[in-house]
Coordinates of N, CA and C in Angstrom, one line a residue:
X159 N -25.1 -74.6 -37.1 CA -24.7 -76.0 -37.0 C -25.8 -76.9 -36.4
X160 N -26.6 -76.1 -35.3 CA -27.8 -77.4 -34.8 C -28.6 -77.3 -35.5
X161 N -29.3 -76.0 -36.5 CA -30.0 -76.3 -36.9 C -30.0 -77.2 -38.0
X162 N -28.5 -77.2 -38.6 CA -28.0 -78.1 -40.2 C -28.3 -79.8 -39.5
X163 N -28.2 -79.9 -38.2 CA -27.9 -81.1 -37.5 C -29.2 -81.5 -37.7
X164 N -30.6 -80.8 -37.4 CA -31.9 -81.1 -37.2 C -32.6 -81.6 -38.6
X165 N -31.9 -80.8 -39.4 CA -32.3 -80.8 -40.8 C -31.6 -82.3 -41.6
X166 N -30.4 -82.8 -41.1 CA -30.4 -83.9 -41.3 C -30.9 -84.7 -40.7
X167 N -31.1 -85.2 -40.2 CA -31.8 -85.9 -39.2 C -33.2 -86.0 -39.6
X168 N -34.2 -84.8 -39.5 CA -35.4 -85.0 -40.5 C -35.3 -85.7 -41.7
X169 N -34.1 -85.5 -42.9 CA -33.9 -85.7 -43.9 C -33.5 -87.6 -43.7
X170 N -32.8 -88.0 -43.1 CA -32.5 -88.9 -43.1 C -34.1 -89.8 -42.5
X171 N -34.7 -89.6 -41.4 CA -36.1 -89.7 -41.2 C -37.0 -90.3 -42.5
X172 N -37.3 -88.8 -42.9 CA -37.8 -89.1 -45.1 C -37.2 -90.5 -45.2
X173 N -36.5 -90.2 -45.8 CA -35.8 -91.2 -46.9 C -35.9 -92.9 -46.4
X174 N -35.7 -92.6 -45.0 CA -36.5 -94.6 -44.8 C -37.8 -94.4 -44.9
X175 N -38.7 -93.7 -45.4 CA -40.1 -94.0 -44.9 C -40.7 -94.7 -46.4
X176 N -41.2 -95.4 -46.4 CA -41.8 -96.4 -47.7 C -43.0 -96.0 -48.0
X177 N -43.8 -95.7 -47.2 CA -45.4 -95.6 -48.0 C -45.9 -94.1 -47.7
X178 N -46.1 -93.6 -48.8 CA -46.8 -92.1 -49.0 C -47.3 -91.5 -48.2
X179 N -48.4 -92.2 -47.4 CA -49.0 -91.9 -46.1 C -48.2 -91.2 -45.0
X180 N -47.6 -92.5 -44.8 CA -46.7 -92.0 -43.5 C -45.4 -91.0 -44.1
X181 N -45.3 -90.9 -45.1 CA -44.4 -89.3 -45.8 C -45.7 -87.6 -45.2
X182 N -46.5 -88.0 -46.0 CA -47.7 -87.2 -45.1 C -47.8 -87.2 -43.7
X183 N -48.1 -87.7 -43.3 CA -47.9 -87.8 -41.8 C -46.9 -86.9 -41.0
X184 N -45.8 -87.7 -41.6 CA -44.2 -87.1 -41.2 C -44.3 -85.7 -41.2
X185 N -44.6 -85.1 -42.6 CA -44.6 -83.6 -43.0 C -45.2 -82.9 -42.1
X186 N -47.0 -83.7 -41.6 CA -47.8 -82.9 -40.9 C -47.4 -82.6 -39.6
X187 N -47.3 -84.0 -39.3 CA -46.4 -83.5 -37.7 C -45.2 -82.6 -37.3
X188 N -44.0 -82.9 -37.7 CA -43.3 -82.3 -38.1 C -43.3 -80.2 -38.5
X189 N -44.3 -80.0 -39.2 CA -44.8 -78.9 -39.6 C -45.6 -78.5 -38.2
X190 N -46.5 -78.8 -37.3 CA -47.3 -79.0 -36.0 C -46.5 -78.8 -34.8
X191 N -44.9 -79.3 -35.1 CA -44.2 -78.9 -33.6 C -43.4 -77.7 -34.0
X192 N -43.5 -77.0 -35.1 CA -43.1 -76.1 -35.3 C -44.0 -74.8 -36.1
X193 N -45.2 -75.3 -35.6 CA -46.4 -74.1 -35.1 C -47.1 -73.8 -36.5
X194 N -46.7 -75.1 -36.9 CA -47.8 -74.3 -38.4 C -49.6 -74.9 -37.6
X195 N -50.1 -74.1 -37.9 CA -51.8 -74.6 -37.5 C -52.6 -75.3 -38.7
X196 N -52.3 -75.2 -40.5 CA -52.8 -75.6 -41.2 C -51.7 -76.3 -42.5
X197 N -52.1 -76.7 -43.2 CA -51.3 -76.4 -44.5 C -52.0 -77.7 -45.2
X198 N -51.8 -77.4 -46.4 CA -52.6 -78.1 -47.7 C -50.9 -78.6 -48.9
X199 N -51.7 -79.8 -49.5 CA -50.7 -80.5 -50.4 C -51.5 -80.8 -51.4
X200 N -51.1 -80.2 -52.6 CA -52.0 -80.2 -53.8 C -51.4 -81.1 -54.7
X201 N -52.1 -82.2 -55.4 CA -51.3 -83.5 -55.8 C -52.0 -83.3 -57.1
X202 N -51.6 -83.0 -58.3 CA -52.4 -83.2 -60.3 C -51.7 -84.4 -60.4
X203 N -52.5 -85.0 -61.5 CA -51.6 -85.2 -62.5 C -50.6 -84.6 -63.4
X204 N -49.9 -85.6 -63.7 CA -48.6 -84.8 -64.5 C -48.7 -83.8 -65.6
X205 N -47.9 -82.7 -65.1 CA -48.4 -81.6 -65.9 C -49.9 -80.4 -65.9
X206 N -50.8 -81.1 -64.7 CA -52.1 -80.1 -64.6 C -51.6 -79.2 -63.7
X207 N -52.5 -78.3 -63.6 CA -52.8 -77.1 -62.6 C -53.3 -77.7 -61.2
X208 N -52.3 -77.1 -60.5 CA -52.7 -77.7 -58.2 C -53.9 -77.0 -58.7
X209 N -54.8 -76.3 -58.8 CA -56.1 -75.7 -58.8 C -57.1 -76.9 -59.6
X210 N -56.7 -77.3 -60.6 CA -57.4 -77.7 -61.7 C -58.7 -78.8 -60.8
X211 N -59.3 -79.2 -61.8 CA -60.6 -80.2 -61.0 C -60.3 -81.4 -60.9
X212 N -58.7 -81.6 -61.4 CA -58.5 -82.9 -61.7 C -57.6 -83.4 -60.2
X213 N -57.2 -81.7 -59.0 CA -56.2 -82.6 -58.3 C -56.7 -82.5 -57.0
X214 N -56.0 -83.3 -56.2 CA -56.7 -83.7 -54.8 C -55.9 -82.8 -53.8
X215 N -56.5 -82.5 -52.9 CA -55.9 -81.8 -52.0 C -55.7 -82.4 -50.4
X216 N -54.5 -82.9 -49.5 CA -54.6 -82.8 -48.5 C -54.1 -81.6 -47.9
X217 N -55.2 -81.9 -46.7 CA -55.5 -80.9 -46.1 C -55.5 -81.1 -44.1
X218 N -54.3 -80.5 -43.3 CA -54.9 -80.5 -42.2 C -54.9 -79.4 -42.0
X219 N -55.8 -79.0 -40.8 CA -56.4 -78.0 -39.5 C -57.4 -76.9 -40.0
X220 N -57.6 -77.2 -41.6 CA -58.7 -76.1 -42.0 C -60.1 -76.6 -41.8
X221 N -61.0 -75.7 -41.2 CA -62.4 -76.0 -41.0 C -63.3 -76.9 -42.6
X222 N -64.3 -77.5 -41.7 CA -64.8 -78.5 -42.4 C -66.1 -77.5 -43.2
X223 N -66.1 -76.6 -43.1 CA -67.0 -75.0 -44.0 C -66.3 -75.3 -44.8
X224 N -64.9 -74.8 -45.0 CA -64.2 -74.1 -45.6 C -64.0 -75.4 -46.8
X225 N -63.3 -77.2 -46.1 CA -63.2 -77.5 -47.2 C -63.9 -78.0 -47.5
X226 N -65.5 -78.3 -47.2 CA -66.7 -78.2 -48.4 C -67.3 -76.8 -49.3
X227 N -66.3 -75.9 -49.1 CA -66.7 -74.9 -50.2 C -65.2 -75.2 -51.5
X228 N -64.1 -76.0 -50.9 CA -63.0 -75.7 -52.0 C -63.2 -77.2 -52.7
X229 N -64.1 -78.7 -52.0 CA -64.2 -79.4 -52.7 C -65.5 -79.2 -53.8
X230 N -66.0 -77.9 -54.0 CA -66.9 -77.7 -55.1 C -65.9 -77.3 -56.4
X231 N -66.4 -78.1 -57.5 CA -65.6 -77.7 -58.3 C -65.5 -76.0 -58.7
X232 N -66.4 -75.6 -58.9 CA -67.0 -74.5 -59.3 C -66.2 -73.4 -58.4
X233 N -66.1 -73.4 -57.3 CA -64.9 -72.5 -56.2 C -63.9 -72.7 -56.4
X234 N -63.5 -74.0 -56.8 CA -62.0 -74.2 -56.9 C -61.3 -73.7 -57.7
X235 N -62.2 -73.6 -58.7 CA -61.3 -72.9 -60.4 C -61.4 -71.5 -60.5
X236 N -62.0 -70.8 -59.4 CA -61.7 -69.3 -58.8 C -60.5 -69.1 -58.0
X237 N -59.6 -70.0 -57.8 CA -58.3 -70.2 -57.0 C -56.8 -70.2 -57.9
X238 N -56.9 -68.6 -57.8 CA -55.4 -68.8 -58.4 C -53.8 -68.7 -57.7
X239 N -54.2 -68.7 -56.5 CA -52.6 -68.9 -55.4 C -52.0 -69.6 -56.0
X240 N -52.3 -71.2 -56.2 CA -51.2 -72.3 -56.4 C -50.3 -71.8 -57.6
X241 N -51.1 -71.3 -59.1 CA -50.8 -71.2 -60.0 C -50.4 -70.1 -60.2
X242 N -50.3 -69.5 -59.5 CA -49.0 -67.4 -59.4 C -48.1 -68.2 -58.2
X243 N -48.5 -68.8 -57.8 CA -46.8 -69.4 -56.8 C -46.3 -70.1 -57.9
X244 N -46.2 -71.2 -58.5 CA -45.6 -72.1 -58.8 C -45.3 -71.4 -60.2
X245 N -45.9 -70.2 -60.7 CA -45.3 -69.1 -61.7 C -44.2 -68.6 -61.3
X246 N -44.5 -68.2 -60.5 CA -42.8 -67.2 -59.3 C -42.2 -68.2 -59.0
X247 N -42.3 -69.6 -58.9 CA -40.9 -70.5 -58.8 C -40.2 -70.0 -57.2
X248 N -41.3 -69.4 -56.5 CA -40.6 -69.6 -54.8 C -41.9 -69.1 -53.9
X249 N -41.8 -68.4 -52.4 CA -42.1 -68.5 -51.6 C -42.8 -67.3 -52.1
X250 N -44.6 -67.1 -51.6 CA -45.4 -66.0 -51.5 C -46.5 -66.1 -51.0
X251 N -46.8 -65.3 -50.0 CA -47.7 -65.1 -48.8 C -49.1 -65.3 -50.1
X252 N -50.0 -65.5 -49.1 CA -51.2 -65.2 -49.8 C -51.6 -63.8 -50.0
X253 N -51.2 -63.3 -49.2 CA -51.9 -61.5 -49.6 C -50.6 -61.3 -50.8
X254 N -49.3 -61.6 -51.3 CA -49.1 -61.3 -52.5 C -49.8 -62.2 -53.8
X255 N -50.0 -63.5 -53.1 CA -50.2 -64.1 -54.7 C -51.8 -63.6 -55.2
X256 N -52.7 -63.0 -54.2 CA -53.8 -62.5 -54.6 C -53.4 -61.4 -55.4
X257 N -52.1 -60.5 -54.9 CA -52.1 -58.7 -55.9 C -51.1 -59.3 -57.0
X258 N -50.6 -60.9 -56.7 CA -49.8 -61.1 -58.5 C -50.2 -61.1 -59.8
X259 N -51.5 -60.6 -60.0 CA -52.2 -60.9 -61.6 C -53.1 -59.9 -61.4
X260 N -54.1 -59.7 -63.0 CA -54.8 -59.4 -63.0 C -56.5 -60.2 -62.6
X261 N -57.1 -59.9 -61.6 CA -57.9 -60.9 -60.9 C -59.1 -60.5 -61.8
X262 N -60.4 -61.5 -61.6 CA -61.7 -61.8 -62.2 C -62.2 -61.4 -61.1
X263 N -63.7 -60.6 -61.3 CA -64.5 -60.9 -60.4 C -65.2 -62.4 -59.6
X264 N -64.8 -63.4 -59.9 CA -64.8 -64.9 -59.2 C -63.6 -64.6 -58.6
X265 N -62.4 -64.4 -58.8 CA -61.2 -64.3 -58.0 C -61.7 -63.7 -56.6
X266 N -61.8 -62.2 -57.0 CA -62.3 -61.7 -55.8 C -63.2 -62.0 -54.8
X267 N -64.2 -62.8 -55.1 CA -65.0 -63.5 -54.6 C -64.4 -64.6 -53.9
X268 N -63.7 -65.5 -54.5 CA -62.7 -66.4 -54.0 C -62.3 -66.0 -52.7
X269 N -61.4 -64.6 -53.0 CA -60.5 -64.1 -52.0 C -61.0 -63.8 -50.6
X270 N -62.6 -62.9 -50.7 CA -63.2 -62.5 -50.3 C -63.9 -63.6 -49.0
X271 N -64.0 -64.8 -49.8 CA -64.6 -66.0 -48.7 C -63.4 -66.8 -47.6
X272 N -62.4 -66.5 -48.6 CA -61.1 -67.2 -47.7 C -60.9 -66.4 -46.5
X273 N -60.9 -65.1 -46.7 CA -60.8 -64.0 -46.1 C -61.7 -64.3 -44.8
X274 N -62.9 -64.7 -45.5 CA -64.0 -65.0 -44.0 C -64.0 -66.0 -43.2
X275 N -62.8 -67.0 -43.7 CA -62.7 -68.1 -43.0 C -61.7 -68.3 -42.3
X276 N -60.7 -66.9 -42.1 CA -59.7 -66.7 -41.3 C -58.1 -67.2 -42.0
X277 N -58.3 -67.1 -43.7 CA -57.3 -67.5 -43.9 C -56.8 -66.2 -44.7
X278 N -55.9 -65.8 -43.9 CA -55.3 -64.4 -44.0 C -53.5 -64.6 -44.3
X279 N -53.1 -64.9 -43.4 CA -51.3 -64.9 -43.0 C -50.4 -66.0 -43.7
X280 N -51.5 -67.5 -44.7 CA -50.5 -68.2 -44.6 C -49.7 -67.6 -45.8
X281 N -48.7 -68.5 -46.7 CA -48.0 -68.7 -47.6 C -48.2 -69.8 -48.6
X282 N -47.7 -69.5 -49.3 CA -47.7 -71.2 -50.8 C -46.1 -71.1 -51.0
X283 N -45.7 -72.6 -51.1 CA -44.6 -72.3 -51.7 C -44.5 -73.5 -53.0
X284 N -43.8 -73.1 -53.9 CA -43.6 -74.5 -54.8 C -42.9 -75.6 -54.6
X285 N -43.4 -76.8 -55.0 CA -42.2 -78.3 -54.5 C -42.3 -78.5 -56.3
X286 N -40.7 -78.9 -56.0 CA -40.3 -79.3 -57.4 C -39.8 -80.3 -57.6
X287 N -40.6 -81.4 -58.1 CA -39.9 -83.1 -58.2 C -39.4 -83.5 -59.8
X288 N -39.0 -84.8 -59.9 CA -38.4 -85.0 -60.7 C -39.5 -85.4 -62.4
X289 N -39.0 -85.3 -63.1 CA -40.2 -85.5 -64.3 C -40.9 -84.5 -64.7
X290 N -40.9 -83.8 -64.2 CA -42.2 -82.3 -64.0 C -43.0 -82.8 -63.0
X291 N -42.6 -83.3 -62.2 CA -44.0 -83.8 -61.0 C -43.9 -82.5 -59.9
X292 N -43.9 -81.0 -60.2 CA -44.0 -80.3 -59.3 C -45.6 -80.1 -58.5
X293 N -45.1 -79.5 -57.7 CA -46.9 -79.7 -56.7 C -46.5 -78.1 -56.0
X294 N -47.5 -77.5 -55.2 CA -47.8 -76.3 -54.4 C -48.4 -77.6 -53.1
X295 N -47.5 -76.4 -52.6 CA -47.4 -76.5 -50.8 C -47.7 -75.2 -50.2
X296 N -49.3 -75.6 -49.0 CA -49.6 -74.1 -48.3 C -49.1 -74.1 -46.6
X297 N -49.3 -73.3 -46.3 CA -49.0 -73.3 -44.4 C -49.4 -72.3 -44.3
X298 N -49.9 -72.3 -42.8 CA -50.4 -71.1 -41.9 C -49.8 -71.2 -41.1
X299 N -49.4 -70.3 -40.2 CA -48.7 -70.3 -38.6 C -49.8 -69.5 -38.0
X300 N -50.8 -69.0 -38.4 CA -52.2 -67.8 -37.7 C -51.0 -67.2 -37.1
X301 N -50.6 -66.2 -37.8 CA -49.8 -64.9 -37.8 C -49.0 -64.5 -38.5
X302 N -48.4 -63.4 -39.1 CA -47.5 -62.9 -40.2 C -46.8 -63.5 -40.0
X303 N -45.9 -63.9 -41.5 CA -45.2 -64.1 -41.6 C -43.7 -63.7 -41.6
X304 N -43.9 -62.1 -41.4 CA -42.8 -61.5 -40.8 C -42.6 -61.8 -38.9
X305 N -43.7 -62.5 -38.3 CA -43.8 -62.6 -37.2 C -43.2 -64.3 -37.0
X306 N -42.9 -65.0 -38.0 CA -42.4 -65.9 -37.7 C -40.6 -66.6 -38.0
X307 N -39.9 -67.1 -36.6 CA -39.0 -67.1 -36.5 C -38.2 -67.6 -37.9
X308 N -36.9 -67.5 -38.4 CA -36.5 -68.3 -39.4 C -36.1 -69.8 -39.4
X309 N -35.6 -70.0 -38.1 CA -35.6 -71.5 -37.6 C -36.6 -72.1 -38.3
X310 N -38.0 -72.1 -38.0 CA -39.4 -73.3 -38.0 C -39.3 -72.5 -39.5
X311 N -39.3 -71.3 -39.6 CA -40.1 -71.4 -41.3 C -38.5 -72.6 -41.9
X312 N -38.1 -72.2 -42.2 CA -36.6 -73.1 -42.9 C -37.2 -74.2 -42.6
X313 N -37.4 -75.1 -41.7 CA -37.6 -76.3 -41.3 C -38.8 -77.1 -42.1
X314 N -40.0 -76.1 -42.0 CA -41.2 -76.6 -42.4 C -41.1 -76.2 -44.2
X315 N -40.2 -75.2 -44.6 CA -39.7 -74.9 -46.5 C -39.1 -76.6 -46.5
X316 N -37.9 -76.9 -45.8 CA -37.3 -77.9 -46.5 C -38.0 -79.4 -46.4
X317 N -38.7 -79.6 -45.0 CA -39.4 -80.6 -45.1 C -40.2 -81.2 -45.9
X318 N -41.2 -79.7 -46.5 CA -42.1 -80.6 -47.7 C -41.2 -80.7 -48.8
X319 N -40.1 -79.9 -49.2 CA -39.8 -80.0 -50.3 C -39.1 -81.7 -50.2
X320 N -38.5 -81.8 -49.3 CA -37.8 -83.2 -49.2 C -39.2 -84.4 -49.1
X321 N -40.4 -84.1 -48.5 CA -41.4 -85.2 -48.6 C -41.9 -85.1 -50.1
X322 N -42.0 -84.5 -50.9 CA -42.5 -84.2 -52.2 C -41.5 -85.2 -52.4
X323 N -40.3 -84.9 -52.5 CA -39.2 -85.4 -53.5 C -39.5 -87.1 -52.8
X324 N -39.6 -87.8 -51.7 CA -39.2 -88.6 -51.5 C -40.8 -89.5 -52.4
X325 N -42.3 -88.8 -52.1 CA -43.1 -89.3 -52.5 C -42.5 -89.6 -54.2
X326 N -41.9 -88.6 -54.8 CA -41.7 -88.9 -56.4 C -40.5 -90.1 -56.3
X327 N -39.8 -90.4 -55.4 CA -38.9 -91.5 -56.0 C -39.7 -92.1 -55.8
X328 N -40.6 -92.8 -54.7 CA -41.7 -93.9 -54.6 C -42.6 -94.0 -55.4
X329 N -43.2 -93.4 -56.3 CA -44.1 -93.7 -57.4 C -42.9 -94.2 -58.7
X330 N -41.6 -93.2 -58.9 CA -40.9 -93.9 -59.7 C -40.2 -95.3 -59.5
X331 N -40.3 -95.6 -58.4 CA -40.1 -97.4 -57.7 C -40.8 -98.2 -58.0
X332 N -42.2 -97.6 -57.8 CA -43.6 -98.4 -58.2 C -43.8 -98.0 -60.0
X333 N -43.5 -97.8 -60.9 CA -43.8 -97.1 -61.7 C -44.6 -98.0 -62.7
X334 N -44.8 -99.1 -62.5 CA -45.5 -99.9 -63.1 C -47.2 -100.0 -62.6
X335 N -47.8 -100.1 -63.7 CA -49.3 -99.5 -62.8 C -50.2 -100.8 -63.0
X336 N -50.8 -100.7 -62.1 CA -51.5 -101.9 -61.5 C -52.9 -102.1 -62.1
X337 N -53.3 -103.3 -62.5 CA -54.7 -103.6 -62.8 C -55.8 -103.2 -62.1
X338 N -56.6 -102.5 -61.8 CA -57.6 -102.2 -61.0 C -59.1 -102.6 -62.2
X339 N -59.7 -103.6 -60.7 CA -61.5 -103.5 -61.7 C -61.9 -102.0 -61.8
X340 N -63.2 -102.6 -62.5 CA -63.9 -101.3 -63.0 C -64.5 -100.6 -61.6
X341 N -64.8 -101.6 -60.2 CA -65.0 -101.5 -59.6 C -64.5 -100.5 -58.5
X342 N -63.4 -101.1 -58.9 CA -62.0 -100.6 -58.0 C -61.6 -98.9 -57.9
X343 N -62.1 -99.1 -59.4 CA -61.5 -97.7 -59.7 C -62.4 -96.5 -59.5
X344 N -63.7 -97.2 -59.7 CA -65.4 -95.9 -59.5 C -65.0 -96.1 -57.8
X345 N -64.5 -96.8 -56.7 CA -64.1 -95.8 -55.4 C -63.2 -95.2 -55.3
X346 N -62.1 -95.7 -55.9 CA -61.0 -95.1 -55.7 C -61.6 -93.5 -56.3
X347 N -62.1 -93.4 -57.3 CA -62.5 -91.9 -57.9 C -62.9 -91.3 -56.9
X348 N -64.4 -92.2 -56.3 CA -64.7 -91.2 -55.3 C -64.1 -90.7 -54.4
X349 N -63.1 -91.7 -53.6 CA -62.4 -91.3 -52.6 C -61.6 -90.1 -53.1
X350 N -60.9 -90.3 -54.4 CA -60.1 -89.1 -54.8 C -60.6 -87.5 -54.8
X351 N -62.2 -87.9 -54.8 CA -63.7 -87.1 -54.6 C -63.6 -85.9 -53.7
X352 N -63.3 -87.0 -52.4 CA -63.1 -86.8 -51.1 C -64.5 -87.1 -50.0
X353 N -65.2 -88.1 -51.4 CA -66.3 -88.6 -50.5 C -66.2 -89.5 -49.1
X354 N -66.8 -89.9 -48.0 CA -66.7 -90.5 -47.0 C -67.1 -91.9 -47.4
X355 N -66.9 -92.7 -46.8 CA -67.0 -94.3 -46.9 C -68.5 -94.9 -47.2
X356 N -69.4 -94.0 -46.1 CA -70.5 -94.0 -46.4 C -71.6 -93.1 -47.5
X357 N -70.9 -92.1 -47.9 CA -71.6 -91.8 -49.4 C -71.1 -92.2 -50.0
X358 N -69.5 -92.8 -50.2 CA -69.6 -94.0 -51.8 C -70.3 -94.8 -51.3
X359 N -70.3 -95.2 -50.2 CA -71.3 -96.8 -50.7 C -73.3 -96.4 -51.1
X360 N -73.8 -95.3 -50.6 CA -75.1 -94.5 -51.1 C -75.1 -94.6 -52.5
X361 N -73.6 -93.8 -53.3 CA -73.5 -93.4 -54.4 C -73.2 -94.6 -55.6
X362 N -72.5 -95.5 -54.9 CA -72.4 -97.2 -55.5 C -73.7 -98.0 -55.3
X363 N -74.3 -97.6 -54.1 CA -75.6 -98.3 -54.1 C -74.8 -100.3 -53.8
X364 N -74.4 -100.0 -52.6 CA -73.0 -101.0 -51.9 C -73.2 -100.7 -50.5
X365 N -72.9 -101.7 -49.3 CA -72.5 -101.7 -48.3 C -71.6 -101.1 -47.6
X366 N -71.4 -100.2 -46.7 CA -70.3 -99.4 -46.3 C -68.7 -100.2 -46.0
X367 N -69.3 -101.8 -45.8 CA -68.3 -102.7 -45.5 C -68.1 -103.6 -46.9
X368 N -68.5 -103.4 -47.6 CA -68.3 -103.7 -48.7 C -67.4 -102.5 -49.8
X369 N -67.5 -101.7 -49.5 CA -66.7 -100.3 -50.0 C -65.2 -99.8 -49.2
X370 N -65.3 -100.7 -47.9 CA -64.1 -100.7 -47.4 C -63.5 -102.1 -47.7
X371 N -64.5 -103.1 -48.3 CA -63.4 -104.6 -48.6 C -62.5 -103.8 -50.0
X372 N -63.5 -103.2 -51.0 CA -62.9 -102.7 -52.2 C -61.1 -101.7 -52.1
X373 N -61.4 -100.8 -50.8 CA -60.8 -99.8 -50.8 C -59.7 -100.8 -50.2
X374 N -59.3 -101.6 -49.1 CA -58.2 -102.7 -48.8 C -57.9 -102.9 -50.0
X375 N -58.7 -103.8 -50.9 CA -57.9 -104.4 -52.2 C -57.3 -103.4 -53.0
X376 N -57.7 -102.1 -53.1 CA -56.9 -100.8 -53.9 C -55.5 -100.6 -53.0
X377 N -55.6 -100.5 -51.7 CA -54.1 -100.2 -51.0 C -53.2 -101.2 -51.0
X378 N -54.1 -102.7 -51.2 CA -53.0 -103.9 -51.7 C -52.0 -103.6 -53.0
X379 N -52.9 -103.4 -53.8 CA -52.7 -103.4 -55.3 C -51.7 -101.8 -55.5
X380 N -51.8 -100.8 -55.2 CA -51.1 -99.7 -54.8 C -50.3 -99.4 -54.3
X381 N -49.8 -100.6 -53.2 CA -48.8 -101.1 -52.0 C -49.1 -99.7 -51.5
X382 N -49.9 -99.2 -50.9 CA -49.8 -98.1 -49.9 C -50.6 -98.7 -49.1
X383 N -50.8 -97.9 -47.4 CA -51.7 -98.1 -46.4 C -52.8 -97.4 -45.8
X384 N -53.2 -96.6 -46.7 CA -54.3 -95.5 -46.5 C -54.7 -94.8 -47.7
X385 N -56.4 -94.2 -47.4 CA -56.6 -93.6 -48.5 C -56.2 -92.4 -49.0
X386 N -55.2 -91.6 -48.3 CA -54.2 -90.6 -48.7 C -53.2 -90.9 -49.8
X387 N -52.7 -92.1 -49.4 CA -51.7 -92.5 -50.2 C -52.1 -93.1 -51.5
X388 N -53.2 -93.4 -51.6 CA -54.0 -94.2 -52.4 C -54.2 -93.4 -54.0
X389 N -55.0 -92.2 -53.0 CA -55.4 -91.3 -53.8 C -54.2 -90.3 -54.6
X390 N -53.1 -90.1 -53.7 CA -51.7 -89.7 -54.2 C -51.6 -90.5 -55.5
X391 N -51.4 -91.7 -55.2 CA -50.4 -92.6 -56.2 C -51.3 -92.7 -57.5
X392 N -52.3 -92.6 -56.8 CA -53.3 -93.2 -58.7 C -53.6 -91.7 -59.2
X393 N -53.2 -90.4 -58.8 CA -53.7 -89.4 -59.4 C -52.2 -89.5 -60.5
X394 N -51.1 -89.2 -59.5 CA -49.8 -89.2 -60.3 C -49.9 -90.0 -61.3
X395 N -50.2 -91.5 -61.4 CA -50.0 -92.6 -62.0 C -51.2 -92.5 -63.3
X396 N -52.4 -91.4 -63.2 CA -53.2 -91.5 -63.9 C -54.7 -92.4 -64.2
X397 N -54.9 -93.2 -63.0 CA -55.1 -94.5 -63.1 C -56.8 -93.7 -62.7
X398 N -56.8 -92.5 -61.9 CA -58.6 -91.4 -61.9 C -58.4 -90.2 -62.7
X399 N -59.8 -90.0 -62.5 CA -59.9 -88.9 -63.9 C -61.2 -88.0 -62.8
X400 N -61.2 -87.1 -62.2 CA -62.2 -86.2 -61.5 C -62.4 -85.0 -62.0

C-alpha cells in the first residue's frame, strides 16, 4: 500500500510536468534517490533502431571516455543491447542481452570496452509509447541486480515507463511542426550531435553567442527549455537527420 501510495504520487508528479526537459530531469532524480548511479534514454526516430546513427542518447553518470567512444558512429553500431531488449519486450541485464544472439567480432569488441569502463551490472528495459514511439531505457545501480531491493527497482521500471509515455503525449500536443531556418536546423543537428556550444560555433564558423542566440530561437519555436528537450522533440518530429 505505501509503496502503490509512492507510485502515485510520482505518477501524478509526471503528468503536470509540460516540457520534456524537466520530464528528464524528474526521471533522473527520481532514479538517483533510489541509487541508480547511471542510466541512458535512447530517443530514434519513428520506427529506427535505439542503436541506429540516427538516435540521440541521454545520458547521466557515465564517464566522459566512455561517451566519447559511444558518440562515434562507428562504436555505436557495434551495440546490440537496445535492440535484443526491445526484441524480448521486457527487462534484461546486460550480461544477458550480450549472450541473446549470435554476436560479431565488433560485438565482442563492443562488449569487451564496456566491460573496461565498469559497465558490468546494469539492465535495459523497453518503454513503449503510443504510435510505435517505443524507446530502450538503461540503469546501473554498480551492483547485481539480484543485489537490488524490489522496492527502488519497481519504482525506477515504472518511472521511465510513465516519463516516456508522458514525453509521447507532449509531442502528440505539439504535433504540428514548426518552421525552422536552414540555419536553425545545421545547430540544432549538431547539438543533436552532442557537439558543445563552442564546436558548433568552430564548425558554423559563428560566435559562441551567436550559436546560443540560434539555439533560444529553436527552444522558442519547439516550446521546450533546453537542449535535451530540443533535441528529443525534433528527432521524434523528424525535423534532424544524423
Amino acid at each position: 500500500m505505501v509503496t502503490r501510495c509512492i507510485m502515485q504520487r510520482y505518477f501524478d508528479q509526471i503528468e503536470a510536468l509540460t516540457d520534456i526537459g524537466a520530464v528528464l530531469r524528474f526521471a533522473r532524480d527520481t532514479c538517483w534517490a533510489q541509487g541508480v548511479v547511471r542510466m541512458s534514454y535512447h530517443v530514434s526516430p519513428l520506427f529506427d533502431e535505439p542503436s541506429s546513427l540516427s538516435t540521440a542518447v541521454y545520458t547521466e553518470g557515465f564517464s566522459q571516455e566512455w561517451l566519447s567512444l559511444y558518440q562515434d558512429q562507428e562504436f555505436r553500431k557495434d551495440d546490440p543491447i537496445p535492440q535484443r531488449v526491445l526484441r524480448h519486450g521486457g527487462m534484461m541485464t546486460w550480461k544477458e542481452a550480450m549472450e541473446a544472439g549470435q554476436n560479431t567480432p565488433s560485438n565482442e569488441a563492443y562488449f569487451a570496452q564496456s566491460i573496461r569502463h565498469g559497465l558490468i551490472h546494469g539492465f535495459g528495459v523497453p518503454l513503449f509509447g503510443p504510435g510505435g514511439r517505443d524507446a530502450y531505457c538503461a540503469f546501473d545501480f554498480d551492483r547485481s541486480v539480484s543485489e537490488v531491493p524490489s522496492g527502488p527497482m519497481g519504482i525506477v521500471r515504472s518511472v521511465a515507463q510513465s516519463c516516456h509515455q508522458r514525453i509521447c503525449i507532449m509531442l502528440d500536443e505539439s504535433a504540428q511542426i514548426p518552421a525552422l531556418s536552414e540555419r536553425e536546423i545545421e545547430v540544432l543537428t549538431w547539438a543533436a550531435k552532442g557537439k558543445s556550444v563552442s564546436a558548433i560555433a568552430t564548425i558554423l564558423d559563428l560566435s559562441p553567442d551567436t550559436v546560443k542566440t540560434y539555439s533560444k530561437r529553436v527552444y522558442a519555436k519547439l516550446d521546450v527549455s533546453d537542449r535535451v528537450g530540443a533535441v528529443v522533440k525534433a528527432l521524434q518530429l523528424g525535423l534532424v537527420r544524423i
